JSON list of C-alpha atoms and ligand atoms in Angstrom, two decimals:
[
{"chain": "A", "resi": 1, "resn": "UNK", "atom": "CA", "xyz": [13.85, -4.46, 19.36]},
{"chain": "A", "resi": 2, "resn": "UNK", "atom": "CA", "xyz": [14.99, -4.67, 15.59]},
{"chain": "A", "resi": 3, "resn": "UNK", "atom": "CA", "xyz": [14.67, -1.59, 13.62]},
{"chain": "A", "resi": 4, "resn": "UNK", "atom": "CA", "xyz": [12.44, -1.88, 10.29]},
{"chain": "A", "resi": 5, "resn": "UNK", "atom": "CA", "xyz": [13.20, 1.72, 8.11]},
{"chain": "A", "resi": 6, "resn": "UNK", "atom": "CA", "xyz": [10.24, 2.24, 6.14]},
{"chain": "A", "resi": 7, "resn": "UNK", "atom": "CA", "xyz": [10.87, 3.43, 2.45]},
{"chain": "A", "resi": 8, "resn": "UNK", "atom": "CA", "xyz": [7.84, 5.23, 2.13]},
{"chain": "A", "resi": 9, "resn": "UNK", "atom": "CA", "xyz": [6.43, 9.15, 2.23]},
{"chain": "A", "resi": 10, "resn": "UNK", "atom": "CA", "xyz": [2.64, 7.71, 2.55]},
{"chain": "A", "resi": 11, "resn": "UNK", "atom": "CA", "xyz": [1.07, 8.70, 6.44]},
{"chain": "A", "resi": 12, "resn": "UNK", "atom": "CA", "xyz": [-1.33, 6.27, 5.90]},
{"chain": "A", "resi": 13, "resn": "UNK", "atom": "CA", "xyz": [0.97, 3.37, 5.15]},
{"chain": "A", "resi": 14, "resn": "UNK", "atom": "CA", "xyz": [3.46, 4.51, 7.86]},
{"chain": "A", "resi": 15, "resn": "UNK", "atom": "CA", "xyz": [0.48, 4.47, 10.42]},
{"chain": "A", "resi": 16, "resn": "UNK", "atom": "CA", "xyz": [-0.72, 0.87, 9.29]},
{"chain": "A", "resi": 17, "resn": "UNK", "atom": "CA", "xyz": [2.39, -1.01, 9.14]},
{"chain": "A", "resi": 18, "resn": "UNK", "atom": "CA", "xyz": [3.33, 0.45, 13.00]},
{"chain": "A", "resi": 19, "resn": "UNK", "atom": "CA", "xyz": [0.72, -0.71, 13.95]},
{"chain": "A", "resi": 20, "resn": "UNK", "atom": "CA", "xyz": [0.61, -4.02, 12.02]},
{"chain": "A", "resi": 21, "resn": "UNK", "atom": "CA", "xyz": [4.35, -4.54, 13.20]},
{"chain": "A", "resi": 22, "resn": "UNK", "atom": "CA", "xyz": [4.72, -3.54, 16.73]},
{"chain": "A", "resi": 23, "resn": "UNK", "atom": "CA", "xyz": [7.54, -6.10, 17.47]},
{"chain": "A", "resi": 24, "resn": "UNK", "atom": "CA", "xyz": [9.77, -3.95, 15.56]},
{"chain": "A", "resi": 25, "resn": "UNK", "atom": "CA", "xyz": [10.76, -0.36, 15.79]},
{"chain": "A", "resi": 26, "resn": "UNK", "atom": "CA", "xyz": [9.29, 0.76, 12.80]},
{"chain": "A", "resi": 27, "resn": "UNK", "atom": "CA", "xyz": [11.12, 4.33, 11.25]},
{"chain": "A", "resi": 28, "resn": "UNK", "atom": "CA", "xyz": [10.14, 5.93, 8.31]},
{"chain": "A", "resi": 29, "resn": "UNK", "atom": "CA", "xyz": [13.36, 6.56, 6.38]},
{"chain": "A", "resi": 30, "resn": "UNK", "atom": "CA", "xyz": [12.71, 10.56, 6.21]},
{"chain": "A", "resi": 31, "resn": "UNK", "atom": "CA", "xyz": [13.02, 10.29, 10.40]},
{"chain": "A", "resi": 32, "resn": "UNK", "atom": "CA", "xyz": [16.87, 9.22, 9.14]},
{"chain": "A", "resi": 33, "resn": "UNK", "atom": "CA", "xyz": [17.72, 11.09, 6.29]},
{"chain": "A", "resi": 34, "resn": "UNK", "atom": "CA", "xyz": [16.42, 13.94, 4.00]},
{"chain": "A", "resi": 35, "resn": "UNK", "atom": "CA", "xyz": [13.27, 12.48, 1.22]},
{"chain": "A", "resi": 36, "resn": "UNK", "atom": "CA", "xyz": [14.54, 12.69, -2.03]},
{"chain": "A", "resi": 37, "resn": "UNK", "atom": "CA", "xyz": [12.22, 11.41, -5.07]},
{"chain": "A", "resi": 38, "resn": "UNK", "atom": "CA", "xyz": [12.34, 7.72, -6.15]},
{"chain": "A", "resi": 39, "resn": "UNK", "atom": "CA", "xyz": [11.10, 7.03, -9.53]},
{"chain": "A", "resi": 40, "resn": "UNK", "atom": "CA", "xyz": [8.80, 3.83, -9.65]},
{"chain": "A", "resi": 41, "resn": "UNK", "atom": "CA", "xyz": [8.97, 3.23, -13.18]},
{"chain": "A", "resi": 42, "resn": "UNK", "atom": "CA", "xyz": [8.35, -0.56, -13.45]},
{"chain": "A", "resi": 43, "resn": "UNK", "atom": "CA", "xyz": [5.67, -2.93, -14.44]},
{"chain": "A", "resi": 44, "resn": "UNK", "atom": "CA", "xyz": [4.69, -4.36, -11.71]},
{"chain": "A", "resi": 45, "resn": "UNK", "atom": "CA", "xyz": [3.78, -3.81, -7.63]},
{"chain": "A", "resi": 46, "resn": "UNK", "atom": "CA", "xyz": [6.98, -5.87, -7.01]},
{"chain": "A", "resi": 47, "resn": "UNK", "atom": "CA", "xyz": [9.89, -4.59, -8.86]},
{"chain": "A", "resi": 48, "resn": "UNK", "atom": "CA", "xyz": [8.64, -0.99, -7.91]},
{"chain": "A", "resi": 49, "resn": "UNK", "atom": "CA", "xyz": [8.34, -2.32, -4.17]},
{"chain": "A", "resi": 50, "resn": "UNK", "atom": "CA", "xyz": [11.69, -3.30, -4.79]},
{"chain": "A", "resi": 51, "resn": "UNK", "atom": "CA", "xyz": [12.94, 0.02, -6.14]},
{"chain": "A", "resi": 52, "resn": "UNK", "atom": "CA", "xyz": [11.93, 1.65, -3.53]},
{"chain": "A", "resi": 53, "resn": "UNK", "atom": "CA", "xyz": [13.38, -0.44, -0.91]},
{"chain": "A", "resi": 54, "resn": "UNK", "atom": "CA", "xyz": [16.75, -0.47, -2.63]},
{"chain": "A", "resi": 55, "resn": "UNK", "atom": "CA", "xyz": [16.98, 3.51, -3.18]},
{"chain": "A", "resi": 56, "resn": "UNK", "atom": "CA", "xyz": [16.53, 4.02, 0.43]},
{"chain": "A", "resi": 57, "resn": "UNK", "atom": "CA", "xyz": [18.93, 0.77, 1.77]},
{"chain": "A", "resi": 58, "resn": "UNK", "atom": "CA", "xyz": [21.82, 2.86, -0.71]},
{"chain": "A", "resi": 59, "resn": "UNK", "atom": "CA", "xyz": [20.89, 5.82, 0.73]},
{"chain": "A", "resi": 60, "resn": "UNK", "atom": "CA", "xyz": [20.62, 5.09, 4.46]},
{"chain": "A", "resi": 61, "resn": "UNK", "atom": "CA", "xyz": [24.58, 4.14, 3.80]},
{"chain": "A", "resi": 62, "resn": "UNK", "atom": "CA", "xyz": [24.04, 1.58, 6.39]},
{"chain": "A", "resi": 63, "resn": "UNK", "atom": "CA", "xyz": [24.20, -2.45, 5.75]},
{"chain": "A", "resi": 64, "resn": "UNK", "atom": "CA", "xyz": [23.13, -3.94, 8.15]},
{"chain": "A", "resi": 65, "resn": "UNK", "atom": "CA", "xyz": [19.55, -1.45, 7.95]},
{"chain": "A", "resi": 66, "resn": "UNK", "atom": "CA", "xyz": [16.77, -3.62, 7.38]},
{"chain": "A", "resi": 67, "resn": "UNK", "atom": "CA", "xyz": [14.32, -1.53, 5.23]},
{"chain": "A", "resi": 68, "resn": "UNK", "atom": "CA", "xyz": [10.86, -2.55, 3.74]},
{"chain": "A", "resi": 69, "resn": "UNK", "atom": "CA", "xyz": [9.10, -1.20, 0.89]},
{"chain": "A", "resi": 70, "resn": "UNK", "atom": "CA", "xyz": [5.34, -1.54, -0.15]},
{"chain": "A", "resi": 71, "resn": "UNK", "atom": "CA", "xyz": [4.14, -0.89, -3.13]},
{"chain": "A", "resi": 72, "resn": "UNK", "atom": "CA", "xyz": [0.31, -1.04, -3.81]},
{"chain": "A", "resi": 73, "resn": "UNK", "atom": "CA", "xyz": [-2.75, -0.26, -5.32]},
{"chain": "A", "resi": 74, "resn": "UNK", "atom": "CA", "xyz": [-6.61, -0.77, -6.43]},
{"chain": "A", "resi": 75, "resn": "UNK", "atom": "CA", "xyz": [-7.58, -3.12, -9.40]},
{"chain": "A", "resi": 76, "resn": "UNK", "atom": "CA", "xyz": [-10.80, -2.60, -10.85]},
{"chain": "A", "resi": 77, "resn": "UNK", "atom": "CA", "xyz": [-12.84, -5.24, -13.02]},
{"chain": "A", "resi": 78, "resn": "UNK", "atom": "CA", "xyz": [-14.91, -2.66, -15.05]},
{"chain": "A", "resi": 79, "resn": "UNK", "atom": "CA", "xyz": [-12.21, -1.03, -15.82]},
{"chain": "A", "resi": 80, "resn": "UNK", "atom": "CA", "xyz": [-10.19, -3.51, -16.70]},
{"chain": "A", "resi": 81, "resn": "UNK", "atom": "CA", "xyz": [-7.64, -3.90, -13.79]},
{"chain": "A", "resi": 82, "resn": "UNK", "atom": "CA", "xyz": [-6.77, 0.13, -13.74]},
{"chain": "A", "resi": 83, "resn": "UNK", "atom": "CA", "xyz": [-5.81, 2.01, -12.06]},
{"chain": "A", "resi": 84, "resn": "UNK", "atom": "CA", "xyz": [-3.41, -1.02, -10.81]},
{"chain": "A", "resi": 85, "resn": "UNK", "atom": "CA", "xyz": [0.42, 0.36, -10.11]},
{"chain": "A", "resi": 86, "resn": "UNK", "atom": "CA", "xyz": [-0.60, 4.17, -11.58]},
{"chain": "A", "resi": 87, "resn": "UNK", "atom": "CA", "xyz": [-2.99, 4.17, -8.40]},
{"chain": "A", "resi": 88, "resn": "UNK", "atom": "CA", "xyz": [-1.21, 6.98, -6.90]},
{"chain": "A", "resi": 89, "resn": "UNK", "atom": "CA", "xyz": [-0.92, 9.07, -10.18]},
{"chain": "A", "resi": 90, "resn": "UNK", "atom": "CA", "xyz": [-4.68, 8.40, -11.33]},
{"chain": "A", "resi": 91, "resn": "UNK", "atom": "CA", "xyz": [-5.04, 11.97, -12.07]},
{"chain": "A", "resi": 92, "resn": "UNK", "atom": "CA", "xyz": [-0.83, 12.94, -12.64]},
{"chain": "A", "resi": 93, "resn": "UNK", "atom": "CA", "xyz": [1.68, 12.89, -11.39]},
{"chain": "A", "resi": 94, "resn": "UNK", "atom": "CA", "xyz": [1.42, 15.27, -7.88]},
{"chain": "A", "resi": 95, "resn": "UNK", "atom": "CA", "xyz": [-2.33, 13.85, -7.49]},
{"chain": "A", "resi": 96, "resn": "UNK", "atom": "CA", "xyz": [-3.76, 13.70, -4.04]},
{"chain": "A", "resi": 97, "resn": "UNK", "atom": "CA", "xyz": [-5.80, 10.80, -2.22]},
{"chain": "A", "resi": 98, "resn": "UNK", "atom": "CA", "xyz": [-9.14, 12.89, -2.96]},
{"chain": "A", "resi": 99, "resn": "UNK", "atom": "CA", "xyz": [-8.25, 14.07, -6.37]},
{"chain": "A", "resi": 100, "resn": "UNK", "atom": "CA", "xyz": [-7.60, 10.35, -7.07]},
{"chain": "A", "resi": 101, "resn": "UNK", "atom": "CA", "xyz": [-10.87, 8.79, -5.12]},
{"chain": "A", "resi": 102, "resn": "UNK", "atom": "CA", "xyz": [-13.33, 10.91, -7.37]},
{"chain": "A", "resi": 103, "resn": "UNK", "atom": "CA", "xyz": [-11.82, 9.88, -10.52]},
{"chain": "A", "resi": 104, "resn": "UNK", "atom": "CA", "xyz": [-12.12, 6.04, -9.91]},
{"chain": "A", "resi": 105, "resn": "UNK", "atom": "CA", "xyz": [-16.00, 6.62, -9.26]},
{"chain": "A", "resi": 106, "resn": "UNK", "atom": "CA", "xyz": [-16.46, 8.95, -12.40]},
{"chain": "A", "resi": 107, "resn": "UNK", "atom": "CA", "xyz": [-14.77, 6.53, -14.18]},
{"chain": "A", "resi": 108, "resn": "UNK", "atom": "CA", "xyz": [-16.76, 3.57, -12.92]},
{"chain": "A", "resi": 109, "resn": "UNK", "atom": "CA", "xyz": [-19.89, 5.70, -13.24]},
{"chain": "A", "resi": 110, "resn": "UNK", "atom": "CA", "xyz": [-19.30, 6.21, -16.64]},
{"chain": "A", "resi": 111, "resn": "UNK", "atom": "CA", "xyz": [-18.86, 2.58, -17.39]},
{"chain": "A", "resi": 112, "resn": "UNK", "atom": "CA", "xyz": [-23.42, 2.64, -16.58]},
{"chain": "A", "resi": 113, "resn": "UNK", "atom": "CA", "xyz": [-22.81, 0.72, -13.37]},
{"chain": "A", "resi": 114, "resn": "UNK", "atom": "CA", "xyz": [-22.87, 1.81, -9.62]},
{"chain": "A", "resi": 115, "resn": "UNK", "atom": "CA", "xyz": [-20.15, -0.73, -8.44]},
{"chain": "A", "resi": 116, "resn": "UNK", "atom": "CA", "xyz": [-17.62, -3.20, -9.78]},
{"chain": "A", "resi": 117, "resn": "UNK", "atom": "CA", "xyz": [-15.91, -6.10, -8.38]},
{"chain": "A", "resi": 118, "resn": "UNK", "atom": "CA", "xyz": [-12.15, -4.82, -7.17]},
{"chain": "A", "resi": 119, "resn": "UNK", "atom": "CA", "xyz": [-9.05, -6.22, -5.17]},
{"chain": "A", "resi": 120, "resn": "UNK", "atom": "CA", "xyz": [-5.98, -4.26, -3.48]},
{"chain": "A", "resi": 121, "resn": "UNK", "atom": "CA", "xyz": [-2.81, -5.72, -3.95]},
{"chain": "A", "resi": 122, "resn": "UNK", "atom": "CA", "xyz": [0.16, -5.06, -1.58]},
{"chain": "A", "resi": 123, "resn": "UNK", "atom": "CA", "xyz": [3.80, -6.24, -2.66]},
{"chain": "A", "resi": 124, "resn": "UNK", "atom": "CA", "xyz": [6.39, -5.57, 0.57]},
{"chain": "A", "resi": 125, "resn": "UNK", "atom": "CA", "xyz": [10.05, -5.71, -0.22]},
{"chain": "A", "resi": 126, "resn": "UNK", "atom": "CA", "xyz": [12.00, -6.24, 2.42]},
{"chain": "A", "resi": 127, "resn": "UNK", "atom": "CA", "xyz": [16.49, -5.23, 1.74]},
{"chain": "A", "resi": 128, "resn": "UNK", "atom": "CA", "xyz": [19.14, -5.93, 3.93]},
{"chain": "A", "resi": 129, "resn": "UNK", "atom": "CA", "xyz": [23.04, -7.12, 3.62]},
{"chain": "A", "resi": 130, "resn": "UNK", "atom": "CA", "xyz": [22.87, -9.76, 0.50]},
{"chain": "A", "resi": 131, "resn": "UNK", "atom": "CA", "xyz": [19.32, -10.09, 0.54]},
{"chain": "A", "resi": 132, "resn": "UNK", "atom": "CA", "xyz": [16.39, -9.20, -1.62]},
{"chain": "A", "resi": 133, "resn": "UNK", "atom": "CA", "xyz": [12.98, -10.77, -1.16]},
{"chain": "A", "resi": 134, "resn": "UNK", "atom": "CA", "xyz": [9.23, -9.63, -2.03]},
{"chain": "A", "resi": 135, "resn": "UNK", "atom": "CA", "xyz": [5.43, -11.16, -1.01]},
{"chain": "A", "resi": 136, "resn": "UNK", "atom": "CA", "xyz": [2.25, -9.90, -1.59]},
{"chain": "A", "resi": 137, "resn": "UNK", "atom": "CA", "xyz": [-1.16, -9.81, -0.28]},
{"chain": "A", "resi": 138, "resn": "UNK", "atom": "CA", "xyz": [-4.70, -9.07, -1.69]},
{"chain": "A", "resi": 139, "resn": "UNK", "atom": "CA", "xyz": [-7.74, -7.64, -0.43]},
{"chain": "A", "resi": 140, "resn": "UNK", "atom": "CA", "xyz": [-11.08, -8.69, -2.70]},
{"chain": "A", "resi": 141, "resn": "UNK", "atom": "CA", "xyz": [-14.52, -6.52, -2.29]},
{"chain": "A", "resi": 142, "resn": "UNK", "atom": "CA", "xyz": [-16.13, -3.68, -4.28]},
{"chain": "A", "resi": 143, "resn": "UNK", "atom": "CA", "xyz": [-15.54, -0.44, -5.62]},
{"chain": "A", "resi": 144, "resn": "UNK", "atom": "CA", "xyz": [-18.09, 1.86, -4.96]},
{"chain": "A", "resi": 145, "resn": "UNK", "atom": "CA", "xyz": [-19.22, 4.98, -6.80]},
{"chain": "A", "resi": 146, "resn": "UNK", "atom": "CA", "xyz": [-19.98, 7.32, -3.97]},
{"chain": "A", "resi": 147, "resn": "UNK", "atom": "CA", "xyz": [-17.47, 7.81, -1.07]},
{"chain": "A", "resi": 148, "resn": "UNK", "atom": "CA", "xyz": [-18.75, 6.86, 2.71]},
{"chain": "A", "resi": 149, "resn": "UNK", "atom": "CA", "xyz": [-16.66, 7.48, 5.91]},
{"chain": "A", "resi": 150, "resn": "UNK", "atom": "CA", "xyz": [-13.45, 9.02, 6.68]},
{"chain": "A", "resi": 151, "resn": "UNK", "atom": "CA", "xyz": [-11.58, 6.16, 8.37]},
{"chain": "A", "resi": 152, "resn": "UNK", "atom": "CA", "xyz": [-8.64, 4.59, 6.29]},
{"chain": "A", "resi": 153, "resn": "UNK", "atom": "CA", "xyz": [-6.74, 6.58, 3.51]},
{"chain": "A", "resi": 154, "resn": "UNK", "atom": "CA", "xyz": [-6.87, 7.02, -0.35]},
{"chain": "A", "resi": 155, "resn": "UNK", "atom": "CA", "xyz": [-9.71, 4.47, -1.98]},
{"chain": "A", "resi": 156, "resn": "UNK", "atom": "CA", "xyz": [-11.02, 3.13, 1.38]},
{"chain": "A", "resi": 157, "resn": "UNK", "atom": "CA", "xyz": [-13.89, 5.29, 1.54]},
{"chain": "A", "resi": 158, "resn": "UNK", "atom": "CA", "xyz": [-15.28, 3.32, -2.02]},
{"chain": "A", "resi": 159, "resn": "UNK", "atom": "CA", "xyz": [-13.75, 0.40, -1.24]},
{"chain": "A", "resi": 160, "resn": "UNK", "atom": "CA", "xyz": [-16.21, -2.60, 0.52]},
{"chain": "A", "resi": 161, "resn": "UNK", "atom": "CA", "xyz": [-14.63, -5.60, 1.60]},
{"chain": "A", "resi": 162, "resn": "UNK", "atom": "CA", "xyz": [-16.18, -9.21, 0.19]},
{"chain": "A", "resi": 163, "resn": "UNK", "atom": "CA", "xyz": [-18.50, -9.83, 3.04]},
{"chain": "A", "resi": 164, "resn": "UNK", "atom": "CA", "xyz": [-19.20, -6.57, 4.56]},
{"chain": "A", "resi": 165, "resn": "UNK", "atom": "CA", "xyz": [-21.91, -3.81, 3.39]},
{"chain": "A", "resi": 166, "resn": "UNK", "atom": "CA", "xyz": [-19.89, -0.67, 4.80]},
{"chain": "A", "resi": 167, "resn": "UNK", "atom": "CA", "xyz": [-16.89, 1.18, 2.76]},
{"chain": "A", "resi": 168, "resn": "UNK", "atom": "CA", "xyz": [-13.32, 0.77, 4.58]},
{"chain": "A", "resi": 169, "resn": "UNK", "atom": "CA", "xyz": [-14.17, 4.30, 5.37]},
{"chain": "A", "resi": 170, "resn": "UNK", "atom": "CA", "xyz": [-16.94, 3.65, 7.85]},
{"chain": "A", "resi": 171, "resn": "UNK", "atom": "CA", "xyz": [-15.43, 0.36, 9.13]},
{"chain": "A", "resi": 172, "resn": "UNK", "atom": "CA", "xyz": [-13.87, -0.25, 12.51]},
{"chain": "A", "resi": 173, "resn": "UNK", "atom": "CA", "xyz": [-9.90, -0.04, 11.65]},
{"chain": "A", "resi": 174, "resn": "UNK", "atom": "CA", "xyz": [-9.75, -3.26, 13.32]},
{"chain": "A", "resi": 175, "resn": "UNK", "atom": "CA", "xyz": [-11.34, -4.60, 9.99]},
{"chain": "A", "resi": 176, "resn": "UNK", "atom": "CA", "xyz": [-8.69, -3.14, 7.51]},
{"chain": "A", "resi": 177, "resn": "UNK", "atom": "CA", "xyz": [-6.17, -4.55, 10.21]},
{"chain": "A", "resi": 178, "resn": "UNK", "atom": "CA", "xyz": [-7.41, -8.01, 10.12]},
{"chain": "A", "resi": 179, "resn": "UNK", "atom": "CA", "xyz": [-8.26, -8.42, 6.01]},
{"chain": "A", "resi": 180, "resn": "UNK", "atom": "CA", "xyz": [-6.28, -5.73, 4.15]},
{"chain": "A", "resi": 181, "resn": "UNK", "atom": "CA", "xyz": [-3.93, -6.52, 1.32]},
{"chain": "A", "resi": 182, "resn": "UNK", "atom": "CA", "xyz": [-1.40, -4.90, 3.47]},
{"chain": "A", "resi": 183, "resn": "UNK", "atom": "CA", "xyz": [-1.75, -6.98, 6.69]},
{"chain": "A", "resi": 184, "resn": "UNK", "atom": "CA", "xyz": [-1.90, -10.13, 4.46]},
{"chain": "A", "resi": 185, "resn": "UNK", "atom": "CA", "xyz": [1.73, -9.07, 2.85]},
{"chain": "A", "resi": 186, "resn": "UNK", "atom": "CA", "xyz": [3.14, -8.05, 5.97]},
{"chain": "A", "resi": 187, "resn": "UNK", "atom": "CA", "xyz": [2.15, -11.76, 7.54]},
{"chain": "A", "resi": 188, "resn": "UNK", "atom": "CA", "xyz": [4.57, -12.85, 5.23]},
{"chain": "A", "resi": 189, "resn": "UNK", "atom": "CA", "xyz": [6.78, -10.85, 5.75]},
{"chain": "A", "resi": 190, "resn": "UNK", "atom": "CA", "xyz": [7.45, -11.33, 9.08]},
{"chain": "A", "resi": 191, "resn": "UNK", "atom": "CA", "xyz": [8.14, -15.10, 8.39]},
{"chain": "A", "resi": 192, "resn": "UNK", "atom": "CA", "xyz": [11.02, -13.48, 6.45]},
{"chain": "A", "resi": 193, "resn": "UNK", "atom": "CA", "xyz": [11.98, -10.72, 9.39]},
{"chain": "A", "resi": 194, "resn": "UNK", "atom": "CA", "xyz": [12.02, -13.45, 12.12]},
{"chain": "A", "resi": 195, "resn": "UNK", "atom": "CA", "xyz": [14.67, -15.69, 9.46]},
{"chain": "A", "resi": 196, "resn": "UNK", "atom": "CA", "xyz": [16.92, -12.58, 9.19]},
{"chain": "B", "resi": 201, "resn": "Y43", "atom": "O1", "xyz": [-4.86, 0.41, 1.99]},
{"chain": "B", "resi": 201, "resn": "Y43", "atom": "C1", "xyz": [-5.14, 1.25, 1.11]},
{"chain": "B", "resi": 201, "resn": "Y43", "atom": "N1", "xyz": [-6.24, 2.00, 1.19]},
{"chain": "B", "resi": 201, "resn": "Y43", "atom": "C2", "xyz": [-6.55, 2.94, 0.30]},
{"chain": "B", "resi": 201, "resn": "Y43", "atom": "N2", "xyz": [-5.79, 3.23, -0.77]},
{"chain": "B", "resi": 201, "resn": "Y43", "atom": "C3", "xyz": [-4.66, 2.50, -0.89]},
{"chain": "B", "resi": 201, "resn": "Y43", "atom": "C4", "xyz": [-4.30, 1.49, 0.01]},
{"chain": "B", "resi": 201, "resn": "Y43", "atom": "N3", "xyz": [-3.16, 0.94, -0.38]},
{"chain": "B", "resi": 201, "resn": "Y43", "atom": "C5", "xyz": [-2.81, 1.56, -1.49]},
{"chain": "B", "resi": 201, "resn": "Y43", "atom": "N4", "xyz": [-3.71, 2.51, -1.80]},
{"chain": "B", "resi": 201, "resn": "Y43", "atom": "C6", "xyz": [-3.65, 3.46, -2.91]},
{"chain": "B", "resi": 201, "resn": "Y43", "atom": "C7", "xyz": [-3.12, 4.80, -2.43]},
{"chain": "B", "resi": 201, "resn": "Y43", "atom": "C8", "xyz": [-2.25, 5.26, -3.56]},
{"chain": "B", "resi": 201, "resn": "Y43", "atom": "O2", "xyz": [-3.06, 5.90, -4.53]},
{"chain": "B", "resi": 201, "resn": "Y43", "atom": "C9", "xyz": [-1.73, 3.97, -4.15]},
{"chain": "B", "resi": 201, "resn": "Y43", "atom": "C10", "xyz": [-0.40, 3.54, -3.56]},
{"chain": "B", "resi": 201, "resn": "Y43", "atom": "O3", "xyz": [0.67, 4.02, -4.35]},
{"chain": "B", "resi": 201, "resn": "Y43", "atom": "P1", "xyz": [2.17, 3.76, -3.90]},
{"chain": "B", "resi": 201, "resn": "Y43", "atom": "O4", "xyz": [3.07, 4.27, -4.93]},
{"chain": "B", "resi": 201, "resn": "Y43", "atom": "O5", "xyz": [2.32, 2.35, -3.45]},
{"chain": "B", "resi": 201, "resn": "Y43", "atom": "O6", "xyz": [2.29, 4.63, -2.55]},
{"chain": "B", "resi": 201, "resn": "Y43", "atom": "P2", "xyz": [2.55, 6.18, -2.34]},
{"chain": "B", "resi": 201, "resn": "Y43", "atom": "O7", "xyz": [3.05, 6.81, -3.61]},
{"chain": "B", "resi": 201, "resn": "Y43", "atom": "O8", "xyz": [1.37, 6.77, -1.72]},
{"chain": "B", "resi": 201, "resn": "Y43", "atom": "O9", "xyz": [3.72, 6.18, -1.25]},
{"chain": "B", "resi": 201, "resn": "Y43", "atom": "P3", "xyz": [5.19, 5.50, -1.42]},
{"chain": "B", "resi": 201, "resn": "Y43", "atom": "O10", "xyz": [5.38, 5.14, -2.86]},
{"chain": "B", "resi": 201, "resn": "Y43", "atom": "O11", "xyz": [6.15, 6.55, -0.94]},
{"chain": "B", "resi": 201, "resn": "Y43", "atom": "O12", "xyz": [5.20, 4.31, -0.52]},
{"chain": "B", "resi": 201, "resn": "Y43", "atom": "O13", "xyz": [-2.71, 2.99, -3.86]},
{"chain": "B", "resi": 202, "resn": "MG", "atom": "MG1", "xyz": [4.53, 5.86, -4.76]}
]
């Protein structure tokens, strides 16, 4: 079984993309080596994706490791695409998933509305020996502004996919696993895991 090292420190991602990748032994890089702090100071999902998957692939000191990277986020339309890449630091640097979650539905709230059109994006990197490459997926619904459920992890409890009237929160998992940005990204992905 090839071994995927995860460069990630989210529970919730690690959790997903096992699951979403059970062909591969999937390792999250602290499992491997100490975490040390990567700075994600880009522009976009994919050259932060990338960052990350780079920082750990030097780290790991090891070239033939395969390791792959997602970077990701919620996109508003009241609120005009935010919080986008600065999803995890919504409310600073440090924030937690909670701390985050009732800010977006203040902020909506305070826009006079009780829900807004909003996607997920998801860009995976995936770096190994003399290659870099990146793909994305999206997940379309609406942003709520009251919380319902526990299932999922950061947003999902606002979050309502296009074509379902429950939050990600009170959805079967097997929901998120079939549509979610993530799942969509890592489809792709594994087109470029099965070339490598
Ligand atoms: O499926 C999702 N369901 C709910 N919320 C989600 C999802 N996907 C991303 N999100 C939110 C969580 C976090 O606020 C931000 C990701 O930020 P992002 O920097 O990519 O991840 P992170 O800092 O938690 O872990 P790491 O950078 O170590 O991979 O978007
Ligand atoms: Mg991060």
């Amino acid at each position: 079984m090839k071994k995927l090292v995860l460069a990630t420190s989210n529970k919730g991602k690690v959790r997903e993309i096992k699951e979403l990748c059970s062909e591969y032994e999937v390792v999250p890089y602290t499992d491997l080596i100490d975490a040390f702090e990567i700075i994600e100071d880009a522009d976009t999902f994919q050259e932060n994706a990338l960052i990350k998957a780079r920082a750990v692939y030097k780290a790991l000191g090891d070239e033939n490791a395969i390791v792959l990277a997602d970077d990701s986020g919620i996109s508003v339309d009241v609120l005009e695409g935010a919080p986008g890449i600065y999803s995890a630091r919504y409310t600073g640097e440090g924030a937690d998933d909670k701390e985050n979650l009732q800010k977006l539905m203040q902020d909506i709230k305070a826009k006079g509305v009780t829900s807004s059109p909003a996607h997920y994006t998801a860009a995976i990197a995936i770096v190994t020996k003399g290659i870099e490459k990146t793909v994305h997926g999206w997940m379309h619904g609406e942003a709520l502004t009251e919380a319902k459920g526990e299932g999922g992890f950061g947003y999902d409890p606002m979050f309502v996919p296009l074509g379902y009237e429950k939050t990600l929160g009170e959805l079967d998992e097997k929901v998120k696993k079939e549509l979610s940005h993530r799942s969509q990204a890592l489809k792709l992905a594994g087109k470029i895991l099965k070339s490598l």
